[in-house]
Coordinates of C-alpha atoms in Angstrom, one line a residue:
M1487 CA -6.1 -4.8 84.2
A1488 CA -4.3 -2.4 82.1
G1489 CA -5.0 -4.7 79.1
N1490 CA -8.6 -4.9 80.1
K1491 CA -9.2 -1.5 80.4
A1492 CA -7.9 -0.9 77.2
S1493 CA -9.7 -3.3 75.2
G1494 CA -12.4 -1.3 73.7
A1495 CA -9.9 1.7 72.8
A1496 CA -8.7 2.6 69.5
T1497 CA -5.0 2.3 68.3
V1498 CA -3.7 5.3 67.2
A1499 CA -0.1 4.6 65.9
A1500 CA 2.5 1.6 67.1
Y1501 CA 6.4 2.7 67.0
T1502 CA 9.7 1.6 68.4
K1503 CA 11.1 2.9 71.6
I1504 CA 14.4 2.7 73.1
T1505 CA 14.4 2.9 76.9
R1506 CA 17.0 2.6 79.5
S1507 CA 17.2 0.6 83.0
G1508 CA 20.6 -0.2 84.9
G1509 CA 22.8 1.5 82.6
R1510 CA 21.3 -0.5 79.7
S1511 CA 19.1 0.0 76.7
Y1512 CA 16.5 -2.0 75.3
L1513 CA 14.3 -1.7 72.5
Q1514 CA 10.5 -2.1 72.5
L1515 CA 7.6 -2.0 70.2
V1516 CA 5.0 0.4 71.8
E1517 CA 1.2 1.2 70.8
G1518 CA -0.4 4.1 71.5
F1519 CA -4.0 4.0 72.1
R1520 CA -7.0 6.8 72.7
E1521 CA -9.1 6.1 75.8
E1522 CA -12.9 6.5 75.9
E1523 CA -12.7 9.9 77.3
G1524 CA -10.4 10.9 74.9
K1525 CA -7.0 10.7 76.7
V1526 CA -4.0 8.9 74.5
R1527 CA -1.9 6.5 76.5
H1528 CA 1.0 4.2 75.4
R1529 CA 1.6 0.6 76.3
V1530 CA 4.6 -2.1 75.5
V1531 CA 3.4 -4.6 72.6
A1532 CA 6.6 -6.3 72.7
N1533 CA 10.5 -6.0 74.2
L1534 CA 12.6 -6.9 71.3
G1535 CA 15.9 -7.3 73.6
R1536 CA 19.0 -5.2 74.6
L1537 CA 19.9 -3.1 72.1
E1538 CA 23.5 -4.2 71.8
E1539 CA 22.7 -7.5 71.2
L1540 CA 20.1 -6.7 68.4
T1541 CA 21.6 -8.0 65.0
P1542 CA 20.4 -7.7 61.5
A1543 CA 19.6 -11.2 61.6
K1544 CA 17.1 -10.8 64.4
L1545 CA 15.5 -7.6 63.5
D1546 CA 15.3 -8.4 59.1
P1547 CA 12.8 -11.0 59.5
L1548 CA 10.3 -8.2 61.5
I1549 CA 11.2 -5.2 59.0
N1550 CA 10.6 -7.7 55.7
G1551 CA 7.3 -8.7 57.6
L1552 CA 6.4 -5.1 57.9
N1553 CA 7.5 -4.3 53.9
R1554 CA 5.6 -7.1 52.8
V1555 CA 2.4 -6.2 54.4
L1556 CA 3.0 -2.7 52.7
G1557 CA 4.2 -3.8 49.2
R1558 CA 7.5 -2.3 49.7
A1559 CA 10.8 -3.6 48.8
E1560 CA 12.8 -6.0 51.7
N1561 CA 15.0 -4.5 53.9
T1562 CA 17.3 -1.8 52.3
G1563 CA 20.1 -2.6 54.7
F1564 CA 21.8 -4.6 52.2
E1565 CA 24.3 -3.1 49.5
I1566 CA 22.1 -1.7 46.8
A1567 CA 23.6 -2.5 43.0
Q1568 CA 21.9 -1.1 40.4
E1569 CA 22.9 -2.2 36.7
S1570 CA 23.1 0.0 33.9
A1571 CA 19.7 1.1 32.4
R1572 CA 18.8 -0.7 29.1
A1573 CA 16.5 0.9 26.1
Y1574 CA 13.0 -0.9 26.5
G1575 CA 10.2 1.2 24.9
D1576 CA 11.5 0.8 21.4
V1577 CA 11.8 -3.0 21.4
F1578 CA 8.7 -3.7 23.3
A1579 CA 6.6 -1.3 20.8
L1580 CA 8.1 -3.6 18.1
H1581 CA 7.6 -6.8 20.0
E1582 CA 3.9 -6.3 20.4
L1583 CA 3.5 -4.7 16.8
W1584 CA 5.2 -8.0 15.9
K1585 CA 2.8 -10.3 17.9
D1586 CA -0.1 -8.0 16.8
L1587 CA 0.5 -8.8 12.9
G1588 CA 0.8 -12.2 13.7
F1589 CA 4.6 -12.6 12.5
D1590 CA 5.2 -14.6 15.8
R1591 CA 2.6 -17.4 14.5
A1592 CA 4.1 -17.1 11.1
L1593 CA 7.3 -18.4 12.4
A1594 CA 6.4 -20.8 14.5
A1595 CA 4.2 -22.3 12.0
G1596 CA 6.8 -22.2 9.2
M1597 CA 9.7 -23.7 11.1
R1598 CA 7.7 -26.6 13.1
S1599 CA 10.8 -28.7 14.2
G1600 CA 11.1 -30.6 17.4
R1601 CA 14.9 -30.8 16.8
R1602 CA 15.5 -27.0 17.0
K1603 CA 17.6 -25.9 19.9
T1604 CA 18.2 -22.7 19.1
D1605 CA 15.1 -20.2 19.5
V1606 CA 15.1 -18.7 15.9
D1607 CA 12.0 -16.5 16.1
A1608 CA 13.9 -14.6 19.2
L1609 CA 16.8 -14.3 17.3
V1610 CA 15.1 -13.4 13.8
R1611 CA 13.4 -10.5 15.9
A1612 CA 16.4 -9.7 17.5
M1613 CA 18.1 -9.2 13.8
V1614 CA 15.2 -7.3 12.3
F1615 CA 14.5 -4.8 15.2
N1616 CA 18.2 -4.2 15.2
R1617 CA 17.6 -3.2 11.7
L1618 CA 15.2 -0.8 12.5
C1619 CA 16.7 0.6 15.8
A1620 CA 20.5 0.4 15.1
P1621 CA 21.5 -1.3 12.0
D1622 CA 24.4 -3.0 11.7
S1623 CA 26.6 -6.0 11.0
K1624 CA 25.7 -9.2 12.9
L1625 CA 28.7 -8.4 15.4
G1626 CA 26.9 -5.2 15.6
C1627 CA 23.5 -6.8 16.6
L1628 CA 25.3 -8.5 19.4
R1629 CA 26.7 -5.2 20.9
W1630 CA 23.5 -3.5 20.3
L1631 CA 21.6 -6.4 22.4
E1632 CA 23.8 -5.6 25.3
T1633 CA 22.2 -2.0 25.6
V1634 CA 18.5 -3.0 25.0
A1635 CA 16.0 -4.7 27.0
M1636 CA 14.6 -7.3 24.6
P1637 CA 11.6 -9.0 25.2
S1638 CA 11.8 -12.8 25.2
M1639 CA 15.4 -13.5 24.5
P1640 CA 17.6 -16.0 25.5
E1641 CA 20.3 -15.3 27.9
T1642 CA 23.2 -16.0 25.8
V1643 CA 23.3 -15.1 22.2
T1644 CA 26.6 -15.4 20.2
H1645 CA 27.3 -14.6 16.2
Q1646 CA 27.2 -18.3 15.5
H1647 CA 23.6 -18.2 17.1
L1648 CA 22.7 -15.6 14.8
L1649 CA 24.0 -17.4 11.7
R1650 CA 22.3 -20.7 12.8
A1651 CA 19.0 -18.5 13.0
M1652 CA 19.5 -17.3 9.5
D1653 CA 20.3 -20.8 8.4
A1654 CA 17.3 -22.6 10.3
L1655 CA 15.2 -19.6 8.5
M1656 CA 16.3 -20.4 5.0
D1657 CA 15.8 -24.1 5.7
H1658 CA 12.0 -23.3 5.8
A1659 CA 12.0 -20.0 3.9
E1660 CA 9.2 -20.9 1.6
R1661 CA 6.9 -22.4 4.2
V1662 CA 7.8 -19.4 6.6
E1663 CA 7.1 -16.6 3.5
I1664 CA 3.5 -18.5 2.9
E1665 CA 3.1 -18.1 6.5
L1666 CA 3.7 -14.2 6.5
A1667 CA 1.6 -13.9 3.3
R1668 CA -1.2 -15.6 5.2
Q1669 CA -1.0 -13.0 8.1
I1670 CA -0.7 -10.0 5.7
R1671 CA -3.9 -11.4 3.5
P1672 CA -6.6 -9.8 5.7
L1673 CA -5.0 -6.1 5.2
V1674 CA -5.2 -7.0 1.1
D1675 CA -8.3 -5.8 -0.8
R1676 CA -9.5 -9.1 -2.0
D1677 CA -12.0 -7.6 -4.8
L1678 CA -9.3 -5.0 -6.3
A1679 CA -5.4 -5.6 -5.7
V1680 CA -3.3 -3.2 -7.1
V1681 CA 0.1 -4.7 -7.2
F1682 CA 3.2 -2.4 -7.4
Y1683 CA 6.3 -4.0 -8.5
D1684 CA 9.9 -2.6 -8.9
L1685 CA 13.5 -3.9 -8.5
T1686 CA 16.5 -2.1 -6.9
T1687 CA 20.3 -3.2 -6.6
V1688 CA 21.8 -3.8 -3.3
R1689 CA 25.9 -3.5 -3.2
I1690 CA 27.9 -6.6 -1.8
H1691 CA 31.3 -7.3 -0.4
G1692 CA 33.8 -10.0 -1.2
E1693 CA 35.9 -11.3 -4.3
A1694 CA 35.4 -15.2 -4.0
E1695 CA 33.1 -16.8 -6.1
V1696 CA 30.6 -19.8 -4.7
D1697 CA 28.4 -22.2 -6.3
D1698 CA 24.9 -20.5 -7.4
D1699 CA 26.6 -17.2 -6.6
L1700 CA 24.1 -14.3 -6.2
R1701 CA 26.8 -11.7 -6.5
A1702 CA 27.4 -10.3 -9.8
F1703 CA 28.7 -7.3 -11.5
G1704 CA 25.7 -4.9 -12.6
M1705 CA 24.7 -1.3 -13.4
N1706 CA 24.2 -0.2 -9.8
K1707 CA 20.8 2.0 -9.4
G1708 CA 22.3 4.9 -7.7
E1709 CA 23.0 3.7 -4.0
P1710 CA 24.2 6.5 -2.3
Q1711 CA 27.3 5.0 -1.4
A1712 CA 28.0 3.6 -4.6
N1713 CA 26.8 6.6 -6.9
G1714 CA 25.7 4.4 -9.3
G1715 CA 27.8 2.7 -12.3
I1716 CA 29.1 -1.0 -12.2
A1717 CA 29.0 -2.6 -8.9
R1718 CA 29.0 -6.2 -7.3
Q1719 CA 25.7 -6.6 -6.3
F1720 CA 22.3 -8.8 -6.0
V1721 CA 18.9 -7.6 -7.4
L1722 CA 16.1 -7.1 -4.8
G1723 CA 12.4 -7.1 -6.1
V1724 CA 9.4 -5.7 -3.8
V1725 CA 5.7 -6.5 -4.6
Q1726 CA 3.6 -3.8 -2.8
T1727 CA 0.0 -2.8 -2.6
A1728 CA -1.5 0.6 -1.1
G1729 CA 1.7 1.4 0.7
L1730 CA 2.2 -2.3 2.2
P1731 CA 4.7 -4.8 1.4
L1732 CA 3.4 -8.2 0.2
M1733 CA 6.5 -9.9 -1.0
H1734 CA 10.1 -9.8 -1.8
T1735 CA 12.2 -11.5 -4.4
V1736 CA 16.0 -12.1 -4.6
H1737 CA 18.0 -12.4 -8.2
P1738 CA 21.3 -12.2 -9.4
G1739 CA 23.1 -9.0 -9.4
N1740 CA 23.2 -9.2 -13.4
V1741 CA 19.6 -10.2 -14.2
A1742 CA 17.5 -8.8 -17.1
E1743 CA 14.7 -7.4 -15.2
T1744 CA 11.9 -8.0 -17.2
K1745 CA 13.1 -12.1 -16.6
T1746 CA 12.0 -11.6 -12.8
L1747 CA 8.6 -10.7 -13.3
Q1748 CA 6.9 -13.9 -14.5
A1749 CA 8.0 -15.7 -11.5
M1750 CA 7.0 -13.0 -9.1
L1751 CA 3.4 -12.8 -10.8
T1752 CA 3.4 -16.7 -10.2
T1753 CA 4.0 -16.3 -6.4
V1754 CA 1.7 -13.3 -6.0
L1755 CA -1.3 -15.4 -7.5
Q1756 CA -0.4 -18.3 -5.4
R1757 CA -0.2 -16.5 -1.9
F1758 CA -2.7 -13.8 -2.6
P1759 CA -5.9 -15.3 -4.0
V1760 CA -7.5 -12.1 -5.4
Q1761 CA -9.7 -12.1 -8.4
R1762 CA -8.7 -9.2 -10.1
V1763 CA -4.7 -8.2 -10.3
I1764 CA -3.9 -4.7 -11.9
L1765 CA 0.0 -4.8 -12.2
V1766 CA 1.7 -1.4 -12.2
A1767 CA 5.3 -1.2 -13.0
D1768 CA 8.0 1.0 -14.6
R1769 CA 9.4 1.1 -18.0
G1770 CA 12.3 -0.8 -17.2
L1771 CA 10.3 -4.0 -16.1
L1772 CA 7.5 -4.8 -18.6
S1773 CA 8.1 -4.8 -22.2
L1774 CA 5.4 -5.2 -24.7
D1775 CA 6.8 -8.6 -25.8
N1776 CA 5.8 -10.4 -22.4
I1777 CA 2.3 -9.1 -21.7
D1778 CA 0.8 -12.0 -23.6
T1779 CA 2.5 -14.6 -21.5
L1780 CA 1.6 -12.9 -18.2
T1781 CA -2.1 -12.8 -19.2
T1782 CA -2.0 -16.4 -20.0
L1783 CA -0.5 -16.8 -16.7
A1784 CA -3.3 -15.2 -14.9
D1785 CA -6.0 -16.8 -17.3
Q1786 CA -4.9 -20.2 -16.0
G1787 CA -6.4 -19.6 -12.7
G1788 CA -9.5 -17.8 -13.5
R1789 CA -8.0 -14.6 -12.5
K1790 CA -8.2 -11.3 -14.4
L1791 CA -4.9 -9.5 -15.0
E1792 CA -4.9 -5.8 -16.3
F1793 CA -1.7 -3.9 -16.1
I1794 CA -0.7 0.2 -16.1
L1795 CA 2.9 0.6 -17.4
A1796 CA 5.0 3.1 -18.9
V1797 CA 6.0 2.7 -22.5
P1798 CA 9.4 2.0 -22.8
A1799 CA 11.4 5.1 -24.4
R1800 CA 12.7 2.9 -27.2
R1801 CA 9.1 2.4 -28.4
Y1802 CA 8.8 6.2 -28.5
G1803 CA 9.9 6.5 -32.1
E1804 CA 6.5 4.4 -33.4
L1805 CA 4.4 7.1 -31.4
V1806 CA 5.4 10.5 -33.0
E1807 CA 2.6 10.6 -35.4
T1808 CA 0.0 9.5 -32.4
F1809 CA 1.4 12.4 -30.3
R1810 CA 1.1 14.9 -33.2
G1811 CA -2.6 14.2 -33.4
L1812 CA -3.1 14.2 -29.5
A1813 CA -5.7 16.3 -28.2
F1814 CA -5.1 17.0 -24.2
D1815 CA -8.1 18.3 -22.0
E1816 CA -7.9 20.6 -19.4
A1817 CA -6.2 18.3 -17.1
G1818 CA -3.4 17.9 -19.6
L1819 CA -4.8 14.1 -20.5
A1820 CA -5.5 12.5 -23.8
E1821 CA -5.9 9.0 -25.0
A1822 CA -5.4 7.1 -27.9
G1823 CA -4.5 3.3 -29.3
F1824 CA -1.2 1.7 -29.2
A1825 CA -0.2 -2.3 -29.6
G1826 CA -3.8 -3.0 -29.3
H1827 CA -4.3 -1.6 -25.7
R1828 CA -5.2 1.9 -24.3
L1829 CA -2.6 4.6 -24.8
I1830 CA -3.0 7.2 -21.9
V1831 CA -0.7 10.7 -22.3
A1832 CA -0.2 13.0 -19.6
H1833 CA 1.2 16.3 -20.3
D1834 CA 3.2 18.7 -18.1
P1835 CA 3.7 22.2 -19.7
L1836 CA 6.1 23.5 -17.1
R1837 CA 8.1 20.3 -17.2
A1838 CA 7.9 20.0 -21.0
A1839 CA 9.3 23.7 -21.0
E1840 CA 12.1 22.9 -18.6
Q1841 CA 13.3 19.9 -20.3
S1842 CA 13.2 21.7 -23.8
E1843 CA 15.5 24.5 -22.7
K1844 CA 17.6 22.3 -20.8
R1845 CA 18.3 20.3 -24.5
R1846 CA 18.7 23.8 -26.3
A1847 CA 20.7 25.3 -23.3
R1848 CA 23.3 22.1 -23.8
I1849 CA 23.3 21.7 -27.4
A1850 CA 23.9 25.4 -27.8
E1851 CA 27.2 24.8 -25.3
L1852 CA 28.5 21.8 -27.6
E1853 CA 28.0 24.5 -30.7
T1854 CA 29.8 26.9 -28.9
L1855 CA 32.9 24.5 -28.2
A1856 CA 32.8 23.4 -31.9
E1857 CA 32.8 27.3 -33.2
R1858 CA 36.1 27.4 -30.4
M1859 CA 37.8 24.6 -32.2
V1860 CA 37.2 25.8 -35.9
G1861 CA 38.7 29.3 -34.7
K1862 CA 41.7 27.8 -33.5
L1863 CA 42.0 25.3 -36.8
D1864 CA 41.6 28.8 -39.2
A1865 CA 44.0 30.7 -37.1
Q1866 CA 46.6 27.9 -37.7
E1867 CA 45.7 27.8 -41.3
F1868 CA 45.7 31.5 -42.3
G1869 CA 48.7 32.8 -40.3
P1870 CA 49.2 35.5 -37.9
D1871 CA 46.8 38.2 -40.0
R1872 CA 44.0 36.2 -39.9
A1873 CA 45.0 35.4 -35.9
A1874 CA 44.9 39.2 -35.5
A1875 CA 41.5 40.0 -36.9
D1876 CA 40.2 36.5 -35.6
P1877 CA 41.9 36.0 -32.2
P1878 CA 41.6 32.0 -31.6
V1879 CA 40.5 30.6 -28.5
E1880 CA 42.6 28.1 -27.2
D1881 CA 41.1 24.5 -27.5
P1882 CA 40.1 22.5 -24.1
G1883 CA 41.3 18.8 -23.9
P1884 CA 38.7 16.0 -22.8
D1885 CA 39.3 16.7 -19.3
G1886 CA 38.8 20.4 -19.6
A1887 CA 42.4 21.4 -19.6
T1888 CA 43.8 23.8 -22.1
D1889 CA 45.8 21.9 -24.9
R1890 CA 48.4 24.3 -24.5
G1891 CA 51.8 23.7 -26.8
H1892 CA 50.1 21.4 -29.2
R1893 CA 48.9 21.8 -32.7
A1894 CA 45.5 21.2 -33.3
S1895 CA 44.0 19.2 -36.3
D1896 CA 40.8 18.4 -37.7
R1897 CA 41.2 14.8 -36.7
G1898 CA 41.8 15.9 -33.0
A1899 CA 38.7 18.2 -33.3
Y1900 CA 36.2 15.5 -34.7
S1901 CA 37.4 13.1 -31.8
R1902 CA 36.9 15.6 -28.8
F1903 CA 33.6 16.9 -30.4
T1904 CA 32.2 13.6 -31.0
R1905 CA 33.3 12.4 -27.6
A1906 CA 31.5 15.6 -25.9
V1907 CA 28.2 14.6 -27.8
A1908 CA 28.3 11.5 -26.9
E1909 CA 28.8 12.0 -23.0
A1910 CA 25.7 14.6 -23.2
E1911 CA 23.8 11.9 -24.8
L1912 CA 23.1 14.2 -27.5
T1913 CA 24.2 12.2 -30.9
R1914 CA 20.6 12.3 -32.4
F1915 CA 20.5 16.2 -32.7
L1916 CA 24.6 16.9 -33.3
Q1917 CA 26.8 15.0 -35.8
A1918 CA 30.2 15.6 -36.8
D1919 CA 30.7 15.5 -40.7
F1920 CA 33.4 12.7 -41.4
T1921 CA 33.1 13.2 -45.4
A1922 CA 34.2 16.9 -45.1
D1923 CA 37.5 17.9 -45.9
R1924 CA 37.8 20.2 -42.9
F1925 CA 36.1 20.0 -39.4
S1926 CA 32.3 20.9 -39.7
W1927 CA 29.2 19.5 -38.1
S1928 CA 25.4 19.9 -38.5
L1929 CA 22.2 20.5 -36.2
D1930 CA 19.3 18.1 -36.8
E1931 CA 16.6 20.6 -36.1
A1932 CA 14.0 17.9 -37.3
A1933 CA 15.3 15.3 -34.4
I1934 CA 14.9 18.2 -32.0
A1935 CA 11.5 19.1 -32.8
E1936 CA 10.3 15.5 -32.3
A1937 CA 12.3 14.9 -29.1
E1938 CA 10.3 18.3 -28.0
L1939 CA 7.1 16.3 -28.6
F1940 CA 7.5 13.9 -26.0
D1941 CA 9.1 16.7 -23.5
G1942 CA 6.8 16.9 -20.1
K1943 CA 4.7 13.8 -21.4
L1944 CA 4.2 10.5 -19.4
A1945 CA 2.9 7.6 -21.7
L1946 CA 1.2 5.2 -20.4
L1947 CA -0.3 1.6 -21.5
T1948 CA -3.8 -0.2 -20.1
N1949 CA -5.8 -3.0 -20.8
A1950 CA -8.2 -1.9 -17.9
P1951 CA -11.4 -0.7 -19.4
D1952 CA -12.9 1.0 -16.4
L1953 CA -10.1 2.8 -15.5
T1954 CA -10.4 6.7 -16.5
P1955 CA -7.0 8.4 -17.6
V1956 CA -6.6 10.1 -14.3
D1957 CA -7.1 7.0 -12.3
A1958 CA -4.5 5.4 -14.6
V1959 CA -1.9 8.4 -14.0
V1960 CA -2.5 8.5 -10.1
R1961 CA -2.0 4.9 -9.8
Y1962 CA 1.3 4.7 -11.9
K1963 CA 2.5 7.8 -10.1
A1964 CA 1.8 5.6 -6.8
L1965 CA 4.6 3.2 -8.0
A1966 CA 7.3 6.0 -6.4
D1967 CA 5.9 4.9 -3.2
I1968 CA 8.2 1.7 -3.8
E1969 CA 11.1 3.9 -4.3
R1970 CA 10.6 5.7 -1.3
G1971 CA 10.5 2.5 0.3
F1972 CA 14.0 1.5 -1.3
R1973 CA 15.3 4.5 0.1
V1974 CA 14.2 3.5 3.8
L1975 CA 15.9 0.0 3.1
K1976 CA 19.0 1.9 2.0
S1977 CA 18.9 4.5 4.7
D1978 CA 17.3 3.7 7.8
I1979 CA 17.4 -0.1 7.4
E1980 CA 20.9 0.0 5.7
I1981 CA 20.4 -3.1 3.7
A1982 CA 23.8 -2.2 2.1
P1983 CA 26.7 -3.3 1.8
V1984 CA 26.1 -6.8 2.5
H1985 CA 29.1 -8.8 3.8
H1986 CA 27.7 -12.5 3.4
R1987 CA 29.0 -14.7 0.7
L1988 CA 26.8 -17.9 0.8
P1989 CA 23.6 -17.4 -1.2
E1990 CA 21.4 -18.5 1.4
R1991 CA 22.7 -16.2 3.8
I1992 CA 22.3 -13.4 1.4
R1993 CA 18.9 -14.3 1.1
A1994 CA 18.3 -14.6 4.8
H1995 CA 19.6 -11.0 5.0
A1996 CA 17.2 -9.8 2.4
L1997 CA 14.2 -11.4 4.3
I1998 CA 15.1 -9.9 7.3
C1999 CA 15.6 -6.5 5.9
F2000 CA 12.3 -7.0 4.4
L2001 CA 10.3 -7.9 7.6
A2002 CA 11.7 -4.9 9.0
L2003 CA 10.3 -2.8 5.9
T2004 CA 7.3 -4.0 6.8
L2005 CA 7.1 -2.9 10.2
Y2006 CA 8.2 0.2 9.5
R2007 CA 5.5 0.3 6.6
V2008 CA 2.6 -0.5 9.1
M2009 CA 3.9 2.0 11.5
R2010 CA 3.7 4.5 8.9
M2011 CA 0.5 3.5 8.2
R2012 CA -0.9 3.9 11.7
L2013 CA 0.6 7.1 12.7
K2014 CA -0.6 8.6 9.7
A2015 CA -4.1 7.2 10.1
K2016 CA -4.0 8.8 13.6
G2017 CA -2.9 12.1 12.4
H2018 CA 0.4 11.7 14.2
A2019 CA 3.0 13.4 12.6
A2020 CA 6.3 11.8 13.7
S2021 CA 8.2 9.3 11.3
P2022 CA 8.7 5.8 12.4
R2023 CA 12.2 6.5 12.6
T2024 CA 11.3 9.6 15.1
A2025 CA 8.8 7.5 17.0
L2026 CA 11.3 4.6 17.7
D2027 CA 14.3 7.2 19.0
L2028 CA 11.7 8.8 21.0
L2029 CA 10.4 5.5 22.5
A2030 CA 13.9 4.4 23.4
R2031 CA 14.0 6.6 26.0
I2032 CA 11.5 4.6 28.1
Q2033 CA 14.2 2.3 30.0
K2034 CA 14.1 -0.9 32.1
H2035 CA 16.0 -0.8 35.2
R2036 CA 17.4 -3.6 37.3
T2037 CA 18.5 -3.4 40.8
H2038 CA 20.0 -5.9 43.3
I2039 CA 19.4 -5.5 47.1
G2040 CA 21.1 -8.3 48.9
P2041 CA 19.8 -11.7 47.3
G2042 CA 16.8 -9.9 45.8
T2043 CA 16.6 -8.7 42.4
F2044 CA 14.3 -6.0 41.4
E2045 CA 12.9 -4.7 38.1
G2046 CA 11.4 -1.9 37.1
V2047 CA 10.3 0.5 33.6
S2048 CA 10.8 4.1 33.5
R2049 CA 7.7 6.2 33.5
P2050 CA 6.8 7.2 29.9
E2051 CA 6.3 10.7 29.1
P2052 CA 2.9 12.1 27.4
R2053 CA 4.7 12.2 24.2
Q2054 CA 5.7 8.6 24.6
L2055 CA 1.9 7.9 25.5
E2056 CA 0.1 9.6 22.6
L2057 CA 2.8 7.2 20.0
F2058 CA 1.7 4.1 22.0
S2059 CA -1.9 5.1 21.2
A2060 CA -1.3 6.1 17.9
L2061 CA -0.1 2.8 17.0
S2062 CA -2.6 1.0 18.8
L2063 CA -0.2 -0.9 21.0
P2064 CA -0.4 -1.2 24.7
K2065 CA 1.7 0.7 27.0
P2066 CA 5.0 -1.0 28.6
V2067 CA 4.6 -2.1 32.1

């Protein structure tokens, strides 16, 4: 009767209730309802049993059923085990960028093979992302993988897995690089491609030699750890346009720079079918002797190859009269002809004054050194009376120490003076007179005046008929962006030192670092386009604070991502990437 009477009543709440009867306790499920007249009454929906007989095994199904209805986790009566949180935001962003650029498709297309048991794409991604987030050796990459929640990674990764992935990458290197170029093509202006090319050196460890060894001793280009000089190394070339790396080349460490150019240009013309190519390179790369070969190469494909190159310093002697006749405009630019091409010269008066003053000061130091040596020789020759009238100055040795206790000689003065002049690279201006009976030297003022003629000037050669002098200078100065990329490779990405010895492993390492540089540059381009001040390095550090958590409750495992902060959300927006979930 009670149930019928309340059949039209509205439920207020349901809850559990413990009742006692005959010295025993019972658990009941009770429902509160409101009658038509507004009074609230209660009724027992279910008797769940004697309290002392109710075990988790009996109650958990009911509790978990209610939790599922509400979308909550299951019964928390089990022990909760929380794993260490792993960085997620940075690798998530890089993974989304990797897919957005089509690099996943490029590797899949370039490495088609039904026999591969290793997930090469995932392992290559891991090594590329490691270069950007925490660059280290391959063993260091394994330790780093234990601290991040890398998307779509195999459960187990070993050092051998990484090496096999590098080998597989090189087995299909040409096809992979062609597919990568295909993904980059949409970002390249097909009507006019200004191609920048430059080389750098990469230090490498190991003494043993192998067949076709890339490791060779050559002049190091000033890596921070090597401080220039002769080092065992390989040479890395990078081709770039508008801040975007297009491709890279790898050469032995002692290669002549000009010899790398033709193969590079052949590959660029094959992979990037632009109709007009303006090649910008530094004076160490292009020689006037190979321009005809390069333009012929482009003409064979029906393309037009133009160039902007700095005139090599060894050719400056041919430009003395040309420079004397130049008339610079208000912007400090002048134009003339040289070797059948346009010669564009930019003049910076402040830089010119600085270079001239520095040269004159160093020459003055060397002349002072020479005069001190003459004074000592005179004091020895003319005796104490002359020495008292003109006190000698002790002659510094080659290492700067005073040569106490040793008698000075003309031969010693000649030796020390010529060595000091050679070290200062001023032999054009200061010369010892070896035909004279006594130590003497001469200063070539005409040579100094000729050198000052070139101070503060940038001489460019181009065959592009429609480029203004301003455009040519601006495009050449943009070549400095490759140098900034090399600094990123050697600092943020830490391409060196390399510990591999096999040539193909070295090439694989270079490709992995090049892919990391490409991701870095795309991040930089997107951040700058949105007016965001963060660098890619700063952005990745901030995104790494977004962590993935994994919790075990009984037999269940639950994963979650920490809530992004506003600054992190701004970065995802600036990078045009989805937010992590």
